[in-house]
Amino acid sequence: MQTGHVTTPFGRRPATLALVKGQLAITAPSPGARVEKWKVFRDVCEARERFGLQDRALAVLDALLTFYPEPQLDQDHGLVVFPSNAQLSVRAHGITESTLRRQLGALVDAGLIQRRDSPNGKRYAHRSRDGVIEQAYGFDLSPLLTRAAELALLAQEVAAERVRFRRAKEALTICRRDVRKLITAAIEEGASGNWLDVEMMYVGILGRLPRYPDRTQVEATLDEMELLRNDVINLLEMQLNTDYMHGNAIQNERHIQNSNTESIYELEPSSGKEQGESLPEEPPAKRIGVEQKRANAEQIKSFPLGMVLRACPQIVDYGPGGGISNWRELMTAAVVVRSMLGVSPSAYEEACNAMGPENAAAAMACILERSNYINSAGGYLRDLTKRSERGEFSIGPMLMSLLKANGDGNRLAG
């Protein structure tokens, strides 16, 4: 059964089956039906992506609605407007005629307006003696009235989709932040675990996310990131539980340490031979390697902590509570300085492995003192790390140089 009004276009524009199908799909408005025209326009703007419309098409539709004199679309007042291209261009913010024709075609293809072409292709109206429009040729706005309820539902769906998309992106941003900072904290504070592999998983998840993702892709990435966050939290929870189990032993160990921060018992760990212990025989190559690493790690510890702090007084401000009283607090301050100077966690971790944590902390203190003369703190630390691995690095000259610069060189010599 025929439901819509079928008409063919004027001139060279061909009549297609798709055009006929679209016209038949538009049923005649029911008698007495009316809708506020700007409400329908807002719904179309909200759902424009569903129709594949550009901003220019919306500007043209806005211009067409300004030529309809009534505030509501009403079948009784007629729904055909017949402005010229010049008038439409002015009200559509001066777009060119070629763009105007293209966007009018897009509105027709979207089923939002229909053409009512005259025999000669002009747009005009026949009026009665009383001035009432009896027949008009131009653009029929009846699809907007007929599809008003459908357009309202589409607008609500698009708005809900946009809210869901925005919330998914917000959740992903928070989850990314959590994972990134937890991994950084674990690396900086030396938590046990293969955190480099975890970081590679983090980078891999983000690498699969397109530059301009849709909601489905964002939600899929969020699911992966939440699983990774749970794994990271579980690893850290096990680490904290382990630390808690050994807390009493650590506290007992602290009780027997000398409270003097420059005590040789705290700064210079004695070897087994010095304690009178017999050591098992080791292969020569392994023994040489162990002794070399031990020598490298003990270079800082041969200097009292007080001397390091006199040579590098700036790092004291970054200690817990604004002061440093032992090596652990110096290492804590060094982590803060590392982040401030832009040294990567991996560079500092390599320095700790090569020099020992105390050595690396003292090196960061020296770098802080000379930060005005060092272009890249990270590159400088990596160079010290490589030299330390070769057994070519000694903190002594650095400390002596800084002591002299601070005016403590003569006092130290005396």
CSV table of C-alpha atoms in Angstrom, one decimal:
chain,number,residue,atom,x,y,z
A,1,MET,CA,0.0,0.0,0.0
A,2,GLN,CA,1.3,3.5,-0.9
A,3,THR,CA,2.1,5.5,2.2
A,4,GLY,CA,4.4,8.4,1.1
A,5,HIS,CA,4.3,11.0,-1.6
A,6,VAL,CA,6.5,10.0,-4.6
A,7,THR,CA,7.9,12.7,-6.9
A,8,THR,CA,10.9,12.8,-9.2
A,9,PRO,CA,13.5,15.5,-9.3
A,10,PHE,CA,13.8,18.2,-11.9
A,11,GLY,CA,16.6,18.4,-14.5
A,12,ARG,CA,19.6,16.2,-14.6
A,13,ARG,CA,19.2,14.7,-11.1
A,14,PRO,CA,18.1,11.1,-11.7
A,15,ALA,CA,15.3,9.3,-9.9
A,16,THR,CA,16.7,6.3,-8.0
A,17,LEU,CA,15.0,3.4,-6.2
A,18,ALA,CA,16.6,4.6,-3.0
A,19,LEU,CA,14.9,7.9,-3.5
A,20,VAL,CA,11.6,6.3,-4.1
A,21,LYS,CA,12.1,4.0,-1.1
A,22,GLY,CA,12.9,7.0,1.1
A,23,GLN,CA,9.8,8.9,0.0
A,24,LEU,CA,7.5,5.9,0.5
A,25,ALA,CA,8.9,5.4,4.0
A,26,ILE,CA,7.8,8.9,5.0
A,27,THR,CA,4.1,8.6,6.0
A,28,ALA,CA,1.8,11.5,5.9
A,29,PRO,CA,1.5,13.4,9.2
A,30,SER,CA,-1.6,12.6,11.2
A,31,PRO,CA,-4.2,15.3,11.3
A,32,GLY,CA,-3.6,17.8,14.0
A,33,ALA,CA,0.1,16.7,14.5
A,34,ARG,CA,2.5,19.4,15.4
A,35,VAL,CA,5.9,19.8,17.0
A,36,GLU,CA,8.1,22.7,18.0
A,37,LYS,CA,10.5,23.1,15.0
A,38,TRP,CA,13.5,24.1,17.0
A,39,LYS,CA,13.2,21.1,19.3
A,40,VAL,CA,13.2,18.9,16.3
A,41,PHE,CA,16.3,20.8,15.0
A,42,ARG,CA,18.1,20.2,18.3
A,43,ASP,CA,17.3,16.5,18.1
A,44,VAL,CA,18.7,16.4,14.6
A,45,CYS,CA,21.9,18.2,15.8
A,46,GLU,CA,22.3,15.7,18.6
A,47,ALA,CA,21.9,12.7,16.3
A,48,ARG,CA,23.6,14.1,13.2
A,49,GLU,CA,26.4,11.4,13.3
A,50,ARG,CA,23.7,8.7,12.8
A,51,PHE,CA,22.8,10.4,9.5
A,52,GLY,CA,26.3,11.2,8.5
A,53,LEU,CA,25.6,14.9,8.4
A,54,GLN,CA,28.3,17.6,8.5
A,55,ASP,CA,28.0,20.9,10.4
A,56,ARG,CA,27.3,22.7,7.1
A,57,ALA,CA,24.2,20.5,6.6
A,58,LEU,CA,22.9,21.6,9.9
A,59,ALA,CA,23.5,25.2,9.0
A,60,VAL,CA,21.4,24.7,5.8
A,61,LEU,CA,18.6,23.0,7.8
A,62,ASP,CA,18.6,25.8,10.3
A,63,ALA,CA,18.3,28.3,7.4
A,64,LEU,CA,15.4,26.3,5.9
A,65,LEU,CA,13.5,26.4,9.2
A,66,THR,CA,13.9,30.1,9.4
A,67,PHE,CA,11.8,30.4,6.3
A,68,TYR,CA,8.9,28.5,8.0
A,69,PRO,CA,6.9,31.3,9.6
A,70,GLU,CA,5.2,29.3,12.4
A,71,PRO,CA,7.0,28.3,15.6
A,72,GLN,CA,5.6,24.8,15.3
A,73,LEU,CA,5.6,22.5,12.3
A,74,ASP,CA,1.9,22.0,11.5
A,75,GLN,CA,0.4,20.2,8.5
A,76,ASP,CA,-2.6,22.6,8.5
A,77,HIS,CA,-0.2,25.6,7.7
A,78,GLY,CA,1.7,23.7,5.0
A,79,LEU,CA,5.2,22.4,5.3
A,80,VAL,CA,6.9,23.5,2.1
A,81,VAL,CA,9.4,26.4,2.1
A,82,PHE,CA,10.6,27.9,-1.2
A,83,PRO,CA,13.6,30.2,-0.7
A,84,SER,CA,16.1,30.8,-3.5
A,85,ASN,CA,19.6,29.6,-3.3
A,86,ALA,CA,20.8,33.2,-2.7
A,87,GLN,CA,18.5,33.6,0.2
A,88,LEU,CA,19.5,30.3,1.7
A,89,SER,CA,23.2,31.1,1.3
A,90,VAL,CA,22.8,34.3,3.2
A,91,ARG,CA,20.9,32.7,6.1
A,92,ALA,CA,23.4,29.7,6.1
A,93,HIS,CA,26.2,32.1,6.9
A,94,GLY,CA,27.3,32.7,3.3
A,95,ILE,CA,28.2,29.2,2.2
A,96,THR,CA,29.0,28.8,-1.5
A,97,GLU,CA,26.3,27.6,-3.9
A,98,SER,CA,28.1,24.3,-4.7
A,99,THR,CA,28.3,23.6,-1.0
A,100,LEU,CA,24.7,24.5,-0.5
A,101,ARG,CA,23.6,22.1,-3.3
A,102,ARG,CA,25.7,19.3,-1.8
A,103,GLN,CA,24.3,19.8,1.7
A,104,LEU,CA,20.8,20.0,0.5
A,105,GLY,CA,21.3,16.6,-1.2
A,106,ALA,CA,22.7,15.2,2.1
A,107,LEU,CA,19.5,16.3,3.9
A,108,VAL,CA,17.4,14.7,1.3
A,109,ASP,CA,19.4,11.5,1.4
A,110,ALA,CA,19.1,11.4,5.2
A,111,GLY,CA,15.3,11.6,4.8
A,112,LEU,CA,14.9,14.8,6.8
A,113,ILE,CA,13.5,16.9,3.9
A,114,GLN,CA,12.0,16.2,0.5
A,115,ARG,CA,12.1,18.0,-2.8
A,116,ARG,CA,8.9,19.3,-4.3
A,117,ASP,CA,10.2,20.5,-7.7
A,118,SER,CA,8.0,22.6,-10.0
A,119,PRO,CA,7.7,21.9,-13.7
A,120,ASN,CA,10.6,24.3,-14.5
A,121,GLY,CA,12.7,23.6,-11.4
A,122,LYS,CA,12.0,27.0,-9.8
A,123,ARG,CA,10.8,27.4,-6.2
A,124,TYR,CA,7.6,29.4,-5.8
A,125,ALA,CA,4.0,29.1,-4.5
A,126,HIS,CA,0.5,29.7,-5.9
A,127,ARG,CA,-1.7,31.8,-3.7
A,128,SER,CA,-5.4,32.4,-3.6
A,129,ARG,CA,-7.0,35.8,-3.8
A,130,ASP,CA,-6.8,35.9,0.0
A,131,GLY,CA,-3.1,35.3,0.0
A,132,VAL,CA,-3.3,31.7,1.3
A,133,ILE,CA,-0.8,29.3,-0.2
A,134,GLU,CA,-2.6,26.7,-2.3
A,135,GLN,CA,0.4,25.0,-3.9
A,136,ALA,CA,4.1,25.4,-3.2
A,137,TYR,CA,7.3,24.0,-4.8
A,138,GLY,CA,10.5,23.9,-2.9
A,139,PHE,CA,11.6,21.8,0.1
A,140,ASP,CA,9.0,19.8,2.1
A,141,LEU,CA,9.7,19.7,5.9
A,142,SER,CA,7.0,17.1,6.6
A,143,PRO,CA,9.6,14.4,7.3
A,144,LEU,CA,10.7,16.4,10.4
A,145,LEU,CA,7.1,16.3,11.7
A,146,THR,CA,6.6,12.7,10.8
A,147,ARG,CA,9.8,11.5,12.3
A,148,ALA,CA,9.8,13.8,15.4
A,149,ALA,CA,9.4,11.0,17.9
A,150,GLU,CA,12.1,8.9,16.2
A,151,LEU,CA,14.5,11.8,16.1
A,152,ALA,CA,13.9,12.4,19.8
A,153,LEU,CA,14.7,8.8,20.7
A,154,LEU,CA,17.8,8.9,18.5
A,155,ALA,CA,18.9,12.1,20.3
A,156,GLN,CA,18.5,10.4,23.7
A,157,GLU,CA,20.4,7.3,22.6
A,158,VAL,CA,23.3,9.5,21.2
A,159,ALA,CA,23.4,11.5,24.4
A,160,ALA,CA,23.5,8.4,26.6
A,161,GLU,CA,26.2,6.9,24.4
A,162,ARG,CA,28.2,10.1,24.7
A,163,VAL,CA,27.9,10.0,28.5
A,164,ARG,CA,28.9,6.3,28.6
A,165,PHE,CA,31.9,7.1,26.3
A,166,ARG,CA,33.0,10.0,28.5
A,167,ARG,CA,32.8,7.9,31.7
A,168,ALA,CA,34.7,5.1,30.1
A,169,LYS,CA,37.5,7.5,29.1
A,170,GLU,CA,37.6,9.0,32.6
A,171,ALA,CA,37.8,5.5,34.2
A,172,LEU,CA,40.6,4.6,31.8
A,173,THR,CA,42.5,7.8,32.6
A,174,ILE,CA,42.3,7.0,36.4
A,175,CYS,CA,43.2,3.4,35.9
A,176,ARG,CA,46.2,4.3,33.7
A,177,ARG,CA,47.3,6.8,36.4
A,178,ASP,CA,47.0,4.2,39.1
A,179,VAL,CA,49.0,1.6,37.3
A,180,ARG,CA,51.7,4.0,36.2
A,181,LYS,CA,52.3,5.5,39.6
A,182,LEU,CA,52.1,2.1,41.4
A,183,ILE,CA,54.8,0.7,39.0
A,184,THR,CA,57.0,3.7,39.5
A,185,ALA,CA,56.6,3.5,43.3
A,186,ALA,CA,57.5,-0.2,43.2
A,187,ILE,CA,60.6,0.4,41.1
A,188,GLU,CA,61.8,3.4,43.1
A,189,GLU,CA,61.3,1.8,46.5
A,190,GLY,CA,62.8,-1.5,45.5
A,191,ALA,CA,59.7,-3.7,45.8
A,192,SER,CA,60.4,-7.3,44.8
A,193,GLY,CA,59.0,-8.5,41.5
A,194,ASN,CA,59.7,-8.3,37.8
A,195,TRP,CA,58.4,-4.7,37.4
A,196,LEU,CA,60.0,-4.2,34.0
A,197,ASP,CA,57.8,-7.0,32.6
A,198,VAL,CA,54.8,-5.4,34.2
A,199,GLU,CA,55.7,-2.1,32.7
A,200,MET,CA,56.0,-3.7,29.3
A,201,MET,CA,52.5,-5.1,29.7
A,202,TYR,CA,51.3,-1.6,30.6
A,203,VAL,CA,52.9,-0.2,27.4
A,204,GLY,CA,51.5,-3.0,25.3
A,205,ILE,CA,47.9,-2.4,26.4
A,206,LEU,CA,48.1,1.3,25.6
A,207,GLY,CA,49.9,0.5,22.3
A,208,ARG,CA,46.9,-1.4,21.1
A,209,LEU,CA,44.6,1.6,21.7
A,210,PRO,CA,44.0,3.5,18.5
A,211,ARG,CA,44.7,7.2,18.3
A,212,TYR,CA,41.0,8.0,18.0
A,213,PRO,CA,39.2,5.1,19.6
A,214,ASP,CA,35.5,4.5,19.9
A,215,ARG,CA,33.6,3.5,23.0
A,216,THR,CA,34.0,-0.2,22.5
A,217,GLN,CA,37.8,0.0,22.1
A,218,VAL,CA,38.1,2.2,25.2
A,219,GLU,CA,36.0,-0.2,27.3
A,220,ALA,CA,38.1,-3.2,26.1
A,221,THR,CA,41.3,-1.3,27.0
A,222,LEU,CA,39.8,-0.4,30.4
A,223,ASP,CA,39.1,-4.1,31.1
A,224,GLU,CA,42.7,-5.1,30.4
A,225,MET,CA,44.0,-2.2,32.4
A,226,GLU,CA,41.8,-3.0,35.4
A,227,LEU,CA,43.1,-6.6,35.3
A,228,LEU,CA,46.7,-5.3,35.3
A,229,ARG,CA,46.0,-2.9,38.1
A,230,ASN,CA,44.6,-5.8,40.2
A,231,ASP,CA,47.7,-7.8,39.5
A,232,VAL,CA,49.9,-4.9,40.5
A,233,ILE,CA,48.0,-4.3,43.7
A,234,ASN,CA,48.2,-8.0,44.6
A,235,LEU,CA,52.0,-8.0,44.1
A,236,LEU,CA,52.4,-5.0,46.3
A,237,GLU,CA,50.1,-6.4,48.9
A,238,MET,CA,52.2,-9.6,49.1
A,239,GLN,CA,55.3,-7.4,49.4
A,240,LEU,CA,53.8,-5.3,52.2
A,241,ASN,CA,52.7,-8.5,54.0
A,242,THR,CA,56.2,-9.9,53.7
A,243,ASP,CA,57.6,-6.6,55.1
A,244,TYR,CA,55.2,-6.7,58.0
A,245,MET,CA,56.1,-10.3,58.9
A,246,HIS,CA,59.8,-9.3,59.1
A,247,GLY,CA,59.0,-6.1,60.9
A,248,ASN,CA,60.0,-7.4,64.3
A,249,ALA,CA,63.3,-8.7,63.1
A,250,ILE,CA,64.1,-5.3,61.5
A,251,GLN,CA,63.2,-3.5,64.6
A,252,ASN,CA,65.4,-5.7,66.7
A,253,GLU,CA,68.2,-5.2,64.2
A,254,ARG,CA,67.8,-1.4,64.5
A,255,HIS,CA,68.1,-1.6,68.3
A,256,ILE,CA,71.6,-3.1,68.1
A,257,GLN,CA,72.9,-0.5,65.6
A,258,ASN,CA,75.0,2.3,66.8
A,259,SER,CA,73.0,5.5,66.9
A,260,ASN,CA,76.0,7.5,65.8
A,261,THR,CA,75.2,8.1,62.1
A,262,GLU,CA,78.9,8.2,61.3
A,263,SER,CA,79.7,5.0,63.1
A,264,ILE,CA,82.0,2.7,61.2
A,265,TYR,CA,79.8,-0.3,62.1
A,266,GLU,CA,76.9,1.3,60.1
A,267,LEU,CA,79.0,2.6,57.2
A,268,GLU,CA,81.5,-0.1,56.7
A,269,PRO,CA,80.2,-3.7,56.8
A,270,SER,CA,82.9,-6.0,57.9
A,271,SER,CA,83.8,-9.1,55.9
A,272,GLY,CA,83.7,-12.6,57.2
A,273,LYS,CA,87.5,-12.7,57.6
A,274,GLU,CA,87.4,-9.7,59.8
A,275,GLN,CA,84.9,-11.5,62.1
A,276,GLY,CA,87.1,-14.6,62.3
A,277,GLU,CA,84.8,-16.7,60.2
A,278,SER,CA,86.0,-19.3,57.7
A,279,LEU,CA,84.7,-18.9,54.2
A,280,PRO,CA,84.2,-21.7,51.7
A,281,GLU,CA,86.6,-21.8,48.9
A,282,GLU,CA,85.2,-20.2,45.7
A,283,PRO,CA,86.4,-20.4,42.1
A,284,PRO,CA,89.1,-17.8,41.3
A,285,ALA,CA,87.0,-16.0,38.6
A,286,LYS,CA,83.9,-15.9,40.7
A,287,ARG,CA,85.9,-14.7,43.8
A,288,ILE,CA,87.5,-11.9,41.7
A,289,GLY,CA,84.1,-10.8,40.4
A,290,VAL,CA,82.6,-10.7,43.9
A,291,GLU,CA,85.6,-8.9,45.3
A,292,GLN,CA,85.4,-6.3,42.5
A,293,LYS,CA,81.7,-5.7,43.1
A,294,ARG,CA,82.3,-5.5,46.8
A,295,ALA,CA,85.1,-3.0,46.3
A,296,ASN,CA,82.9,-0.9,44.1
A,297,ALA,CA,80.0,-1.0,46.5
A,298,GLU,CA,82.2,0.0,49.5
A,299,GLN,CA,83.7,3.1,48.0
A,300,ILE,CA,81.0,5.4,49.4
A,301,LYS,CA,80.8,3.5,52.7
A,302,SER,CA,84.4,4.3,53.3
A,303,PHE,CA,83.3,7.9,53.9
A,304,PRO,CA,81.2,8.9,56.9
A,305,LEU,CA,77.6,10.0,56.2
A,306,GLY,CA,78.4,13.4,57.9
A,307,MET,CA,81.1,14.0,55.3
A,308,VAL,CA,78.6,13.3,52.5
A,309,LEU,CA,76.1,15.7,54.0
A,310,ARG,CA,78.8,18.4,54.5
A,311,ALA,CA,79.8,18.0,50.8
A,312,CYS,CA,76.2,17.9,49.6
A,313,PRO,CA,74.1,20.0,52.1
A,314,GLN,CA,71.2,20.6,49.6
A,315,ILE,CA,69.9,17.1,49.8
A,316,VAL,CA,69.2,17.6,53.5
A,317,ASP,CA,66.1,19.6,52.5
A,318,TYR,CA,64.6,16.6,50.8
A,319,GLY,CA,64.9,14.2,53.7
A,320,PRO,CA,62.0,13.0,55.7
A,321,GLY,CA,60.9,15.9,57.9
A,322,GLY,CA,63.5,18.1,56.3
A,323,GLY,CA,66.5,16.4,57.7
A,324,ILE,CA,68.8,13.3,57.3
A,325,SER,CA,70.1,11.3,60.2
A,326,ASN,CA,71.0,8.0,58.7
A,327,TRP,CA,71.7,6.3,55.4
A,328,ARG,CA,68.2,5.1,54.9
A,329,GLU,CA,66.9,8.7,55.1
A,330,LEU,CA,69.6,9.7,52.6
A,331,MET,CA,68.4,7.0,50.2
A,332,THR,CA,64.8,8.2,50.6
A,333,ALA,CA,65.8,11.7,49.8
A,334,ALA,CA,67.8,10.5,46.8
A,335,VAL,CA,64.6,9.0,45.3
A,336,VAL,CA,62.8,12.4,45.7
A,337,VAL,CA,65.8,14.2,44.0
A,338,ARG,CA,65.9,11.6,41.3
A,339,SER,CA,62.3,12.3,40.3
A,340,MET,CA,62.8,16.1,40.6
A,341,LEU,CA,65.9,16.0,38.3
A,342,GLY,CA,64.1,13.8,35.7
A,343,VAL,CA,66.3,10.7,36.2
A,344,SER,CA,64.3,7.7,35.0
A,345,PRO,CA,63.6,4.9,37.5
A,346,SER,CA,65.5,2.4,35.3
A,347,ALA,CA,68.7,4.6,35.4
A,348,TYR,CA,68.6,4.9,39.1
A,349,GLU,CA,67.9,1.2,39.5
A,350,GLU,CA,70.9,0.4,37.4
A,351,ALA,CA,73.0,2.7,39.5
A,352,CYS,CA,71.8,1.0,42.7
A,353,ASN,CA,72.7,-2.4,41.2
A,354,ALA,CA,76.2,-1.3,40.1
A,355,MET,CA,77.2,0.9,43.0
A,356,GLY,CA,74.9,-0.2,45.9
A,357,PRO,CA,72.0,1.8,47.2
A,358,GLU,CA,74.2,4.0,49.5
A,359,ASN,CA,76.6,4.7,46.6
A,360,ALA,CA,73.8,5.7,44.3
A,361,ALA,CA,72.2,7.9,46.9
A,362,ALA,CA,75.5,9.7,47.5
A,363,ALA,CA,76.0,10.1,43.8
A,364,MET,CA,72.5,11.7,43.5
A,365,ALA,CA,73.4,14.1,46.3
A,366,CYS,CA,76.6,15.1,44.4
A,367,ILE,CA,74.6,15.5,41.1
A,368,LEU,CA,72.1,17.7,43.0
A,369,GLU,CA,74.9,20.0,44.2
A,370,ARG,CA,76.2,20.4,40.6
A,371,SER,CA,72.8,20.4,38.9
A,372,ASN,CA,73.4,23.9,37.5
A,373,TYR,CA,76.4,22.6,35.6
A,374,ILE,CA,74.9,19.3,34.4
A,375,ASN,CA,72.7,19.3,31.3
A,376,SER,CA,71.3,15.8,31.8
A,377,ALA,CA,71.2,14.3,35.3
A,378,GLY,CA,70.0,11.0,33.9
A,379,GLY,CA,72.8,10.8,31.3
A,380,TYR,CA,75.4,11.8,33.9
A,381,LEU,CA,74.2,9.1,36.4
A,382,ARG,CA,74.3,6.4,33.6
A,383,ASP,CA,77.9,7.4,32.8
A,384,LEU,CA,78.9,7.0,36.5
A,385,THR,CA,77.1,3.7,36.5
A,386,LYS,CA,79.1,2.4,33.5
A,387,ARG,CA,82.3,3.6,35.1
A,388,SER,CA,81.4,1.9,38.3
A,389,GLU,CA,80.8,-1.4,36.5
A,390,ARG,CA,84.3,-1.1,35.0
A,391,GLY,CA,85.8,-0.3,38.4
A,392,GLU,CA,86.8,3.2,37.3
A,393,PHE,CA,84.5,5.3,39.5
A,394,SER,CA,85.3,6.7,42.9
A,395,ILE,CA,83.2,9.0,44.9
A,396,GLY,CA,86.1,10.4,46.9
A,397,PRO,CA,87.3,13.0,44.3
A,398,MET,CA,83.7,14.2,43.9
A,399,LEU,CA,83.2,14.6,47.6
A,400,MET,CA,86.6,16.4,48.1
A,401,SER,CA,85.8,18.8,45.3
A,402,LEU,CA,82.5,19.7,46.8
A,403,LEU,CA,83.9,20.0,50.3
A,404,LYS,CA,86.5,22.5,49.0
A,405,ALA,CA,83.8,24.4,47.1
A,406,ASN,CA,81.8,24.6,50.4
A,407,GLY,CA,84.9,25.8,52.3
A,408,ASP,CA,85.4,22.5,54.3
A,409,GLY,CA,88.5,21.4,52.5
A,410,ASN,CA,91.1,23.1,54.7
A,411,ARG,CA,89.2,22.1,57.9
A,412,LEU,CA,89.1,18.4,56.6
A,413,ALA,CA,92.9,18.5,55.9
A,414,GLY,CA,93.6,20.0,59.3
